[in-house]
Coordinates of C-alpha atoms in Angstrom, one line a residue:
X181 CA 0.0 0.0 0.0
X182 CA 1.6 3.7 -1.2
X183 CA 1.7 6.0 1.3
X184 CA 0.1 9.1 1.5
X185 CA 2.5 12.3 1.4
X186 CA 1.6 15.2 3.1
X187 CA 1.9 18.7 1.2
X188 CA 4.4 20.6 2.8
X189 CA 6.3 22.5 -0.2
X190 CA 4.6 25.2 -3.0
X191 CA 5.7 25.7 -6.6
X192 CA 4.9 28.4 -9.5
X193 CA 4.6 27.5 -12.9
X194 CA 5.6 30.3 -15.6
X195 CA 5.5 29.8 -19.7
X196 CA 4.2 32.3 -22.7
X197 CA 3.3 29.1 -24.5
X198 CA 0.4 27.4 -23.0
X199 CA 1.5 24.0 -24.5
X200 CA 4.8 23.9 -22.6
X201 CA 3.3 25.4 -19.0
X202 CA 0.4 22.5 -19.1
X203 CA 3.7 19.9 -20.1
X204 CA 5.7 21.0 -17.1
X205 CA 2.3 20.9 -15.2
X206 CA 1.6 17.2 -16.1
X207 CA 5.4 16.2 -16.0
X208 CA 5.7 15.5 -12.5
X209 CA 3.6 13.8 -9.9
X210 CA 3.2 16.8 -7.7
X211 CA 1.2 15.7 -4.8
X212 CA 3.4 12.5 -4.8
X213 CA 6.5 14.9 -4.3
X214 CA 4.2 16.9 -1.4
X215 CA 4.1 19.7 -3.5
X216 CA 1.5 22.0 -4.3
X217 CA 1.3 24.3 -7.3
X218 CA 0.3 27.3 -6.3
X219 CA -0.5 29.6 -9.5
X220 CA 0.6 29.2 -13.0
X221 CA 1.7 32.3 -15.0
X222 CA 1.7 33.2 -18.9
X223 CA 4.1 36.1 -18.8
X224 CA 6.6 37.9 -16.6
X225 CA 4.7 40.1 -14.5
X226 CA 2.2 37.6 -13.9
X227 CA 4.9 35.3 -12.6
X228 CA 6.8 38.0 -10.7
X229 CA 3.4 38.6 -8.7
X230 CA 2.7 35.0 -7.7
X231 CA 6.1 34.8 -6.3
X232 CA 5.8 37.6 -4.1
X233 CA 2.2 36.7 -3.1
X234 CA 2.8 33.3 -2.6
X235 CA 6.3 32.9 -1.6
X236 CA 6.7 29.4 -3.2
X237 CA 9.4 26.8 -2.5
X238 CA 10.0 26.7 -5.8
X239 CA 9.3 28.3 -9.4
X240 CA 9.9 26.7 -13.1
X241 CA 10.2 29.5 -15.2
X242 CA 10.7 30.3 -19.2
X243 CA 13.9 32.7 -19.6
X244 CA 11.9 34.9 -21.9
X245 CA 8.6 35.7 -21.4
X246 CA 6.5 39.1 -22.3
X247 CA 7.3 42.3 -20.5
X248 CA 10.1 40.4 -17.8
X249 CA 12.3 37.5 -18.9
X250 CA 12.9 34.8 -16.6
X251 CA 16.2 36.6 -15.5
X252 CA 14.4 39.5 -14.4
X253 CA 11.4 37.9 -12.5
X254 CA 14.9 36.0 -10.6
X255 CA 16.3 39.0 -9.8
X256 CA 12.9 41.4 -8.4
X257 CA 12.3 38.0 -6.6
X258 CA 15.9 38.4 -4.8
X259 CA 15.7 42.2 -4.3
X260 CA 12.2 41.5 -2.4
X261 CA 14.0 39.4 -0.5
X262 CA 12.4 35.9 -1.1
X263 CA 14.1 33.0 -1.3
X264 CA 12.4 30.9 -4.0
X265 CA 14.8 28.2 -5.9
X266 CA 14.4 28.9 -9.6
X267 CA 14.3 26.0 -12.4
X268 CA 14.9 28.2 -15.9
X269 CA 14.0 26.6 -19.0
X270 CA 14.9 27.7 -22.3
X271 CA 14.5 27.1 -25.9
X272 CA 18.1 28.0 -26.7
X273 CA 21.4 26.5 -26.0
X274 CA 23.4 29.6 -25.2
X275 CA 26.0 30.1 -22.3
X276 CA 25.2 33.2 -21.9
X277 CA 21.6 32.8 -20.7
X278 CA 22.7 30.2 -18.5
X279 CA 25.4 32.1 -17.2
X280 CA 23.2 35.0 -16.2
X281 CA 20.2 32.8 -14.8
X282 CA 23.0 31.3 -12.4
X283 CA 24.8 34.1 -11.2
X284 CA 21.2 35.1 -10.4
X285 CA 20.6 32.2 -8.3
X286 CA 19.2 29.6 -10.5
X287 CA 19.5 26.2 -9.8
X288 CA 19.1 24.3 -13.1
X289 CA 18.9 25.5 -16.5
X290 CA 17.0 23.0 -18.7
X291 CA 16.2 23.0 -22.4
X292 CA 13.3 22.6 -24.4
X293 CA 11.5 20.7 -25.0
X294 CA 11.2 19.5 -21.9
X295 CA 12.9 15.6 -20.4
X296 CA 10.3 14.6 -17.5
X297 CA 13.1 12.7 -16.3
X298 CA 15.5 15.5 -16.2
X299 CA 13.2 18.2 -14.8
X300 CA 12.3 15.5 -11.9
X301 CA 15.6 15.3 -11.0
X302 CA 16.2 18.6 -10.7
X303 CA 12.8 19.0 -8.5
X304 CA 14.2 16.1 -6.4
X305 CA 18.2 17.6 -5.8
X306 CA 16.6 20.9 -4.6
X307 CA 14.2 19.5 -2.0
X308 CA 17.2 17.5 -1.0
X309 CA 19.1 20.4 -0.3
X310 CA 15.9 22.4 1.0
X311 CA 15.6 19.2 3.4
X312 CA 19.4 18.6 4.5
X313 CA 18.5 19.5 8.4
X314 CA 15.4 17.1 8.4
X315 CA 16.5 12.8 8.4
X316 CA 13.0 12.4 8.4
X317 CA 10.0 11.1 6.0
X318 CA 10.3 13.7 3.3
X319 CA 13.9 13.5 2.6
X320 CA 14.0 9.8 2.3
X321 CA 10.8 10.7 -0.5
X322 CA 13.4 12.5 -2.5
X323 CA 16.3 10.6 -1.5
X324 CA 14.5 7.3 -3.0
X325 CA 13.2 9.3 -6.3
X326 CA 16.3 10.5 -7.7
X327 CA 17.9 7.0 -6.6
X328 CA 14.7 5.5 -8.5
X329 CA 15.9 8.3 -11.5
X330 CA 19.5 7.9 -11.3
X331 CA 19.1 3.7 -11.6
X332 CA 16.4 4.2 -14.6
X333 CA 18.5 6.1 -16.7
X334 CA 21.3 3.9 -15.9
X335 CA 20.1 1.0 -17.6
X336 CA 18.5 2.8 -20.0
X337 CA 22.3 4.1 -21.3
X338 CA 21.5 7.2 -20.2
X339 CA 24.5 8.2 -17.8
X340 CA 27.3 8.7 -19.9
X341 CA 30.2 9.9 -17.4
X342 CA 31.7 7.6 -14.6
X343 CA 32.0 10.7 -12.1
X344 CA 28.1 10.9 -11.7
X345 CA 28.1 7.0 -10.7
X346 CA 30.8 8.1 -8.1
X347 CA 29.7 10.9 -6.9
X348 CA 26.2 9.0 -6.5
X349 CA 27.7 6.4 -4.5
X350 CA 29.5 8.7 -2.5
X351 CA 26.7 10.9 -1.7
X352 CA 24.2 8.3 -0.9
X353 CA 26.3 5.5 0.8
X354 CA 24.4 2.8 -1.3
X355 CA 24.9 -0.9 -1.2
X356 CA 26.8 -1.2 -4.3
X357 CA 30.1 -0.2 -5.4
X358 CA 31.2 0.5 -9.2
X359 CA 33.3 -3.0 -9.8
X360 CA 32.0 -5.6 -11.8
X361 CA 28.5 -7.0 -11.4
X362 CA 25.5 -7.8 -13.2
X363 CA 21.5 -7.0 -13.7
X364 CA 18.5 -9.5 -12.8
X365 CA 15.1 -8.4 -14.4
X366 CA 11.8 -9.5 -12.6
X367 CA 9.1 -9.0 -14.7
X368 CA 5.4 -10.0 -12.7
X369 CA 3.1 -11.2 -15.6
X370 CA -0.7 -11.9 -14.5
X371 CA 0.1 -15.4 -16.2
X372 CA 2.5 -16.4 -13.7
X373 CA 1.4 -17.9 -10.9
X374 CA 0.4 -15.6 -8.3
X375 CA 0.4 -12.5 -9.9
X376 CA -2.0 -10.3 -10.3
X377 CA -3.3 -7.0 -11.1
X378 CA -2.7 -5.7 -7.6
X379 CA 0.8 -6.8 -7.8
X380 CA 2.7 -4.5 -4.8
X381 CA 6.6 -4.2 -4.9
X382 CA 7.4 -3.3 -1.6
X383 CA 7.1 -6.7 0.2
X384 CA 9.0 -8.4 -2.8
X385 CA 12.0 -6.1 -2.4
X386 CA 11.7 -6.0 1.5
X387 CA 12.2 -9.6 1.3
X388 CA 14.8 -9.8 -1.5
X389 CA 16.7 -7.2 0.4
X390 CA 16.4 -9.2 3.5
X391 CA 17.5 -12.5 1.7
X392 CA 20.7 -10.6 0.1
X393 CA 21.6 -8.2 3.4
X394 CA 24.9 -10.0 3.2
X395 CA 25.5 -9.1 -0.5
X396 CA 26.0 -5.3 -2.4
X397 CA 23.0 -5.1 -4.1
X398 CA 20.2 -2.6 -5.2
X399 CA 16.4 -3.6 -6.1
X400 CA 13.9 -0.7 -7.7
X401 CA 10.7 -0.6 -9.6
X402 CA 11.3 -0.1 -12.7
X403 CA 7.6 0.2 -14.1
X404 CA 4.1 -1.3 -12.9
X405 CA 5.1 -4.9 -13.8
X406 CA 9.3 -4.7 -13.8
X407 CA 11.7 -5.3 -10.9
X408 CA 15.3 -4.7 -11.5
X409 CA 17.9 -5.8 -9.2
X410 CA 22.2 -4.9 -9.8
X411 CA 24.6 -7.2 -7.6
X412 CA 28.1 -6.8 -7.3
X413 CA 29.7 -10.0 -8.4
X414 CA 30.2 -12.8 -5.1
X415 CA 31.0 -16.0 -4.6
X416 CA 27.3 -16.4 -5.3
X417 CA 26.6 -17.7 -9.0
X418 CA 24.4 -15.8 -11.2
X419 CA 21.7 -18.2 -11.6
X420 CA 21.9 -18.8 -7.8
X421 CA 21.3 -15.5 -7.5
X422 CA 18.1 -15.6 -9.0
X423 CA 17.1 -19.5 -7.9
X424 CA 17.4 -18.1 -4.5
X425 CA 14.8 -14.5 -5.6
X426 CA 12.9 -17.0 -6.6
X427 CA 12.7 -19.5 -3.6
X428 CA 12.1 -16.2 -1.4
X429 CA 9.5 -15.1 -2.7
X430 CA 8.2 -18.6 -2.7
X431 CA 8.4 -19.2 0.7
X432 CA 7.0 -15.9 1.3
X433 CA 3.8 -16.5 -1.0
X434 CA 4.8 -13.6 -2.8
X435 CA 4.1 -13.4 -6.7
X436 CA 6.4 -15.8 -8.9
X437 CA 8.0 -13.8 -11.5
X438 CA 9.7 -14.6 -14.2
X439 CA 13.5 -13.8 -13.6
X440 CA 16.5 -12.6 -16.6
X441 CA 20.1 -12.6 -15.6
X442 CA 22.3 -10.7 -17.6
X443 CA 25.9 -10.4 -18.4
X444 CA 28.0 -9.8 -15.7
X445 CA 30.2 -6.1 -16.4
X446 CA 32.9 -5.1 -15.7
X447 CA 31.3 -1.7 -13.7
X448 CA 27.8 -0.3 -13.3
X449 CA 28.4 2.2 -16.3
X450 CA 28.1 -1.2 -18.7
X451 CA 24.8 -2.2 -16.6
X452 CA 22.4 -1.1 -19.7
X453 CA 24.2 -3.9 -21.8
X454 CA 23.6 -6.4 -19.1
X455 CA 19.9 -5.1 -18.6
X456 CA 19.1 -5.6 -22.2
X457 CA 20.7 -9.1 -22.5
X458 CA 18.2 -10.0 -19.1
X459 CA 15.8 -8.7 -21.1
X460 CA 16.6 -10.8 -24.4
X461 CA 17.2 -14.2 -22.1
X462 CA 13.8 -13.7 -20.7
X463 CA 12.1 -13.7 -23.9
X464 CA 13.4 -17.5 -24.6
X465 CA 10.3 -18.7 -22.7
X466 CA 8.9 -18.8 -26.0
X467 CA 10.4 -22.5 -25.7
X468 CA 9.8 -23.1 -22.3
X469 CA 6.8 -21.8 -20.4
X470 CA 7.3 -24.0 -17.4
X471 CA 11.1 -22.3 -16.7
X472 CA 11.1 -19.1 -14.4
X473 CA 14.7 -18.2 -14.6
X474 CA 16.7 -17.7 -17.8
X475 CA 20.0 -16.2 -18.3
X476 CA 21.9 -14.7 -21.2
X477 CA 23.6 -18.3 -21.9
X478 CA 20.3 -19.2 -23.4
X479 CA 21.0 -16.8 -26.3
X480 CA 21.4 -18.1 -29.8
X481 CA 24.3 -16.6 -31.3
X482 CA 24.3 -18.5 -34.6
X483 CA 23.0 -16.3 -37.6
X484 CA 20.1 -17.9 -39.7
X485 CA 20.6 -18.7 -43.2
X486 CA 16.8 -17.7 -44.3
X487 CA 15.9 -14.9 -44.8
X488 CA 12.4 -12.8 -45.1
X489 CA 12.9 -12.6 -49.4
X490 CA 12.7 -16.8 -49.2
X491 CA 9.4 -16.9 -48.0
X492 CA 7.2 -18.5 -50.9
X493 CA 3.6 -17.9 -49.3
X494 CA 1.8 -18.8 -53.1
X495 CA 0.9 -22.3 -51.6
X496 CA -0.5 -21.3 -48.8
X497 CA -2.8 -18.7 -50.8
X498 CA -3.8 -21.2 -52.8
X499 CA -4.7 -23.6 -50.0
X500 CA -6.8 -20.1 -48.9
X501 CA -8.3 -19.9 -52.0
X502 CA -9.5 -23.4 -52.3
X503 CA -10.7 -23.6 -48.8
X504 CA -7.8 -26.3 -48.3
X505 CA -8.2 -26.5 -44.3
X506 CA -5.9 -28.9 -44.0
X507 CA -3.2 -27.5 -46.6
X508 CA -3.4 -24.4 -44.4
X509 CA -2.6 -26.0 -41.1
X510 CA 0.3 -28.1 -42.9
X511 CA 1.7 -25.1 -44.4
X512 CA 1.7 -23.3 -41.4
X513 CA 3.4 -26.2 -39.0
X514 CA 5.6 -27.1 -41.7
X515 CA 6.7 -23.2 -41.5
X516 CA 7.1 -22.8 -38.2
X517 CA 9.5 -25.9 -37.9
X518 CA 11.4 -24.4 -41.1
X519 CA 12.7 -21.9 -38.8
X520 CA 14.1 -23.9 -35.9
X521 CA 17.4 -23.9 -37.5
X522 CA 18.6 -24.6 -33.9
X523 CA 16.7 -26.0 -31.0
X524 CA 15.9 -22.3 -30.0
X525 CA 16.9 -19.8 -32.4
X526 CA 16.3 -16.5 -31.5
X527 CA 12.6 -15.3 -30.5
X528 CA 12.7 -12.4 -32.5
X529 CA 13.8 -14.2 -35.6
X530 CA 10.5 -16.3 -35.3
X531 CA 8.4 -13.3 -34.7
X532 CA 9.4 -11.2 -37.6
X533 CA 9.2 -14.2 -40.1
X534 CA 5.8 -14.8 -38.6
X535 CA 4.6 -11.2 -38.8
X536 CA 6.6 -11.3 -42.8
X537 CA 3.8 -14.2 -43.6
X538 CA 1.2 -12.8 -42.4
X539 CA 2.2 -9.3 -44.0
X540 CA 2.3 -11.2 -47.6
X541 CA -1.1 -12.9 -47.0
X542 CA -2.5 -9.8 -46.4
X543 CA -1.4 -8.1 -49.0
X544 CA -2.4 -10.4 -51.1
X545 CA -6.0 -10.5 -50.1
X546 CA -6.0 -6.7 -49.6
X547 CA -8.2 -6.1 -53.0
X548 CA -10.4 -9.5 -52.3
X549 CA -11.2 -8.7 -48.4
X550 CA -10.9 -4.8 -48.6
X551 CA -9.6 -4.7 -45.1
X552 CA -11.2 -7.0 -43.3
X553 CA -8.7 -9.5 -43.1
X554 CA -7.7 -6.6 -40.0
X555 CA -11.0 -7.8 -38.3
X556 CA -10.3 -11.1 -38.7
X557 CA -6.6 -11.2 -37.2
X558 CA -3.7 -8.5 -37.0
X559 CA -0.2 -9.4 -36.6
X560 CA 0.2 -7.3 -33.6
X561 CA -1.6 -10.2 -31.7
X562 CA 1.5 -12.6 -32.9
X563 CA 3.6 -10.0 -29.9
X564 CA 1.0 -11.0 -27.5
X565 CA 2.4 -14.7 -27.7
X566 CA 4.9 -16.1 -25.1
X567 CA 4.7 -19.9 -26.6
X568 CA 5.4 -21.2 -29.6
X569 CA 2.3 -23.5 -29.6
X570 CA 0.7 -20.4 -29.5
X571 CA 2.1 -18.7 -32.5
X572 CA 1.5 -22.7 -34.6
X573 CA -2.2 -21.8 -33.3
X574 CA -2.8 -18.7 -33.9
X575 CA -1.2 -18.8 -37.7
X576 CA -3.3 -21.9 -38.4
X577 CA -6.6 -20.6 -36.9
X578 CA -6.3 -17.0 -39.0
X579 CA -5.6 -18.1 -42.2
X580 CA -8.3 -20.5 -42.0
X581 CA -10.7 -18.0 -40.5
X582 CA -9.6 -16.3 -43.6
X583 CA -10.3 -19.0 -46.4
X584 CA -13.5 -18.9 -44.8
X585 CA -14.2 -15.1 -45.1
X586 CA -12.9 -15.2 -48.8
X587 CA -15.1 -18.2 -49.5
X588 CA -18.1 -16.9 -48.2
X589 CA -17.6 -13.5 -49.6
X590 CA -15.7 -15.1 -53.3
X591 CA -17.2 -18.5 -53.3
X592 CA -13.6 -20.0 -55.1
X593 CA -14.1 -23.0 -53.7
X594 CA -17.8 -23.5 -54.5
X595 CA -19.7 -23.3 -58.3
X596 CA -20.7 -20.4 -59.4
X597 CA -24.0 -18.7 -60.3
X598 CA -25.9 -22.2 -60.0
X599 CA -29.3 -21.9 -59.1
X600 CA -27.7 -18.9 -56.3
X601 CA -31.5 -17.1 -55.9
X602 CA -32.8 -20.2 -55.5
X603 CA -30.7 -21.6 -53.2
X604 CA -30.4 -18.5 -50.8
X605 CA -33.9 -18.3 -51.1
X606 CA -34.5 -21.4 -49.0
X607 CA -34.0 -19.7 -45.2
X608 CA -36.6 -17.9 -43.2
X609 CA -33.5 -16.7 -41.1
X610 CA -34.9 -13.4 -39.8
X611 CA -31.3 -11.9 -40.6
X612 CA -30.7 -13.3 -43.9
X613 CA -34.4 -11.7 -44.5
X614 CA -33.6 -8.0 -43.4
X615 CA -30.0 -8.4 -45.1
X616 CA -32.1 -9.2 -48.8
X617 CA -34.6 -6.8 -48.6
X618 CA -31.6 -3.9 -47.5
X619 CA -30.2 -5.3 -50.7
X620 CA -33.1 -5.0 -53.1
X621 CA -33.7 -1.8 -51.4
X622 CA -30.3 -0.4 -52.2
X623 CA -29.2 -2.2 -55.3
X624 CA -28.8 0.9 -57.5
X625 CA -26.3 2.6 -54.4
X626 CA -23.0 0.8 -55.0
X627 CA -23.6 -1.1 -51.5
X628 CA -20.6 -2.7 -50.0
X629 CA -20.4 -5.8 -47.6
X630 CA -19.9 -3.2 -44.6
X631 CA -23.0 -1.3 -45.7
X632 CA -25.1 -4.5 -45.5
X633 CA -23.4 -5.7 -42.3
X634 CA -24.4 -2.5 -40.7
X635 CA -27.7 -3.0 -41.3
X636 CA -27.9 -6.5 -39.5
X637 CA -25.8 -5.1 -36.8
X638 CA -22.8 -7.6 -37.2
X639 CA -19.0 -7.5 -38.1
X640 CA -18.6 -7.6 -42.0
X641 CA -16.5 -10.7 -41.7
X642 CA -19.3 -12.5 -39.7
X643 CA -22.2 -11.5 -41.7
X644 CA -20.4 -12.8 -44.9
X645 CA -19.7 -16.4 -43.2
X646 CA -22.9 -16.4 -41.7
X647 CA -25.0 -15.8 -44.8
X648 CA -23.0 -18.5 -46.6
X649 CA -23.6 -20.2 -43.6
X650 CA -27.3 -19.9 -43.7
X651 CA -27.9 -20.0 -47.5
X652 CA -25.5 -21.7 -49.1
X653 CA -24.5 -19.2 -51.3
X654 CA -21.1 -17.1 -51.1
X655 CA -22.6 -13.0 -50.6
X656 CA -20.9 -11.5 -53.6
X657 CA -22.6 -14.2 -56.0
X658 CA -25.9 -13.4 -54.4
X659 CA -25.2 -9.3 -54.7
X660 CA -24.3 -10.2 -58.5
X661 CA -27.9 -12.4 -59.2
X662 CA -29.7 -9.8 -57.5
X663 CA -27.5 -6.8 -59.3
X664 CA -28.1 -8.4 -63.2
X665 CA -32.1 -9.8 -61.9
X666 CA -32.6 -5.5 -61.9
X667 CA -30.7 -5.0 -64.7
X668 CA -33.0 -7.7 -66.5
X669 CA -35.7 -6.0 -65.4
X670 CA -34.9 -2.6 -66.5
X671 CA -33.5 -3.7 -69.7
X672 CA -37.0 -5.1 -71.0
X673 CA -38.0 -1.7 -71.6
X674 CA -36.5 -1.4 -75.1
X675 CA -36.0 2.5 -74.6
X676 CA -33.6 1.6 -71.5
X677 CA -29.8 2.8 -71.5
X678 CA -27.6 0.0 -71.4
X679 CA -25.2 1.9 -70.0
X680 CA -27.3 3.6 -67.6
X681 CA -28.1 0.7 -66.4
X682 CA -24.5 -0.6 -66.1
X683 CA -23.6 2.3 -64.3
X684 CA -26.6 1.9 -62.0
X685 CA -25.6 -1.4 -60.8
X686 CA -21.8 -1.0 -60.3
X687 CA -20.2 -1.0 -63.6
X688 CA -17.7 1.8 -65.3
X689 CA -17.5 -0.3 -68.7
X690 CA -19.9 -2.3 -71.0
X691 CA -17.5 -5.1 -71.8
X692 CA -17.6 -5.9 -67.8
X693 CA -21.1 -5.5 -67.1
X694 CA -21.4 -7.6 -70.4
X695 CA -20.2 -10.6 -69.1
X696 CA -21.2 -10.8 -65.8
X697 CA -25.2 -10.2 -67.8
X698 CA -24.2 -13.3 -69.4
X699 CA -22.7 -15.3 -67.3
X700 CA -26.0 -15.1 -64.8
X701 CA -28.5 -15.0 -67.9
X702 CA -27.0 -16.6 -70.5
X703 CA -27.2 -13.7 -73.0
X704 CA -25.8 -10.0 -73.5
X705 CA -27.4 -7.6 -72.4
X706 CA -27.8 -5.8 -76.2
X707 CA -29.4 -9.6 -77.5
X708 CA -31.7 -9.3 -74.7
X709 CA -33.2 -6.4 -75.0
X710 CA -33.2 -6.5 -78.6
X711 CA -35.6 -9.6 -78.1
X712 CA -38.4 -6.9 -76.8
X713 CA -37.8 -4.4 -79.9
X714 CA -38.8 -7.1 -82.0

């Protein structure tokens, strides 16, 4: 459970550009910080009077504003005699300004646009300094967010010079020193056992830190589901490291995660490359589900020999085309295995060749399914996989879900144009009903299959399997019979434009609307009508 902070500090906001003052305003958790923002300012004077009414703790201000820049709202602030710490931001990277804003008493000068992270810093070093006397609750609040800061963007590569490690260690006497060691990455899934979407760190890293009080270590929150842990290198394995995270928080009934070990580094400035290597080791549960820990051994470091230009996807097309179930679900497990050029090649590998697949399908049905192949499946769900048998599943089930959309829609796998009226006719289906009569009701209005799934208040992809479902008879043979029946009808008035009557139903050319006449009548459209000029 998070504690509650009590507000004991005040802040003023100051920005011309409304964009940037609401950005700094959302940046930080305020209240979390046990600050409250007082007033926020569009100009110079309006900031200047703030400060002197309020007297805040602390004011973020734009170094030029209308009327008073930043530098002169610092110094009116000093001659009043109040004692407000300044934050000056600026859209320009010039000594100069941040020359004069610190000889004026400023103590940070950022640039826009604005780093959450680096403004939060800032907020956090001055309340440090504000609360140097006090050992109590609110200095350890900021003492444990810049830590929480200062670890963050060290694995994220973000700390680029080894005296800001030092001087870290040195000011905060933490349990680690800068020699080799190596990152562990917890990651709490609500598919682990235990886990769940209350998930709390604090009793996980009040036990680990209990567990490992007799080795240098460090344990954060790194986001709502992540737990990161550094240890300097022991007499203690690795893997043991994390076996025994592992059969804490088991004996604790605390949530299982699922546990990366990374390289072990030569000093914490190199902790980024172990954190991502954690990282990469953890995703090989694609090949074992029932493992918790995995460290960067597991990496495959041989390069395939396939590559994404190899993929030949016309047979599975054709197996989509003809309705093939069984072709499909070969063609998918036979490519699946195609890629385990090694027991367990790398996870990404199989995802992009996967995603590359599903990419060329879809591109290929793109004119046939006009989009709805999207509806069907996306190969963004492929990322939500951790298993393999999932991915052999899920490939399997979409293209076939997909034959059966193009069938019902296309009817390529089915004869066409035989006896279709009369066949669909033979359902008293209340939906099939209302979805004919919106036809006939609309034939002349270049309806689509969305239109007419509106109308029945179903997906596009449903309604089309359903009606062939229900009917028999594949929707855009049906829209064709009942598109050339009014054209036949129309076209026995001899004084009727055969054109217009193309154009009505759908048609830019009278060699196309031609022959699809023909191929539901039997006859052109010209021959027919001529029939009732004679």
């Amino acid at each position: 459970m998070e504690h509650q902070t009590a507000i004991e500090f005040t802040a003023v906001l100051a920005d011309d550009e409304l964009s940037v003052l609401e950005g700094v305003k959302t940046a930080i958790d305020w209240k979390s910080l046990g600050i409250r923002i007082a007033a926020l300012a569009s100009n110079g004077h309006d900031a200047l009077d703030a400060i002197i009414k309020h007297k805040p703790d602390l004011a973020i201000i734009d170094i030029r504003m209308p009327d008073l820049t930043g530098i002169d709202v610092i110094q009116r602030s000093r001659n009043a005699g109040i004692h407000t710490d300044f934050i000056i931001l600026s859209g320009y990277d010039d000594f100069s300004y941040a020359r004069d804003a610190m000889r004026y008493g400023a103590k940070a000068y950022l640039l826009k646009p604005l780093n959450g992270s680096e403004l939060n810093d800032e907020i956090c070093r001055i309340f440090l300094e504000r609360t140097s006397q006090n050992r109590g609750t609110t200095r350890r609040l900021y003492q444990d967010q810049f830590n929480l800061n200062f670890f963050n963007n060290l694995i994220d590569g973000k700390i680029l010079e080894p005296a800001i490690i030092s001087r870290m260690l040195c000011d905060t006497n933490l349990p680690l020193s800068d020699s080799s060691c190596y990152v562990c990455v917890f990651m709490f899934e609500e598919s682990l056992p235990g886990a769940g979407t209350s998930f709390s760190p604090e009793p996980v890293i009040e036990q680990l830190n209990q567990e490992f009080s007799d080795e240098k270590h460090i344990f954060w929150k790194h986001d709502p589901k992540q737990l990161v842990g550094i240890f300097n290198t022991s007499s203690l394995i690795p893997f043991h490291t994390a076996l025994r995270c592992l059969d804490t928080l088991k004996n604790s009934r605390l949530p299982l995660p699922l546990i990366g070990v990374g390289d072990t580094v030569s000093g914490l400035m190199k902790c980024s490359y172990s954190y991502n290597r954690a990282l990469t080791a953890m995703t090989y549960q694609l090949y074992d589900s029932s493992s918790h820990i995995f460290t960067y051994e597991v990496i495959c470091s041989t390069p395939p020999r396939t590559r994404l230009s190899d993929i030949d996807c016309l047979p599975l097309f054709q197996y989509i085309v003809k309705k093939d179930t069984d072709g499909i679900k070969t063609y998918c497990n036979q490519f699946i295995d195609s890629l385990l050029y090694v027991p367990m090649p790398p996870p990404n590998y199989v995802y992009s060749f996967c995603y590359a697949l599903f990419h060329q399908i879809q591109q290929e049905f793109a004119e046939f399914s006009h989009g709805e192949i999207s509806e069907i499946a996306t190969a963004r769900d492929l990322y939500h996989f951790k298993q393999l048998s999932q991915i052999r599943q899920w490939l399997c089930s979409s293209f076939c879900q997909l034959s059966e959309f193009i069938d019902a829609v296309y009817g390529y796998a089915t004869p066409k144009y035989a006896h279709v009226q009369e066949t669909a006719s033979r359902t008293d289906d209340p939906i099939i009903h209302q979805a004919k009569e919106f036809i006939r009701s609309q034939i002349i209005n270049h309806i689509k299959i969305e239109d007419i799934a509106r109308e029945v208040h179903l997906s596009p992809s449903y309604f089309a399997i359903y009606f062939k479902n229900k009917t028999n008879v594949n929707l855009r043979d049906y829209l064709l019979t009942e598109k050339m029946e009014y054209a036949r009808r129309v076209l026995m008035n001899p004084g009727a434009s055969i054109s217009d009557v193309a154009y009505d139903v759908g048609y830019g050319d009278y060699r196309s609307f031609s022959r699809a006449f023909k191929n539901v009548h039997g006859i052109t459209p010209s021959d027919f009508q001529a029939k009732y000029r004679s």
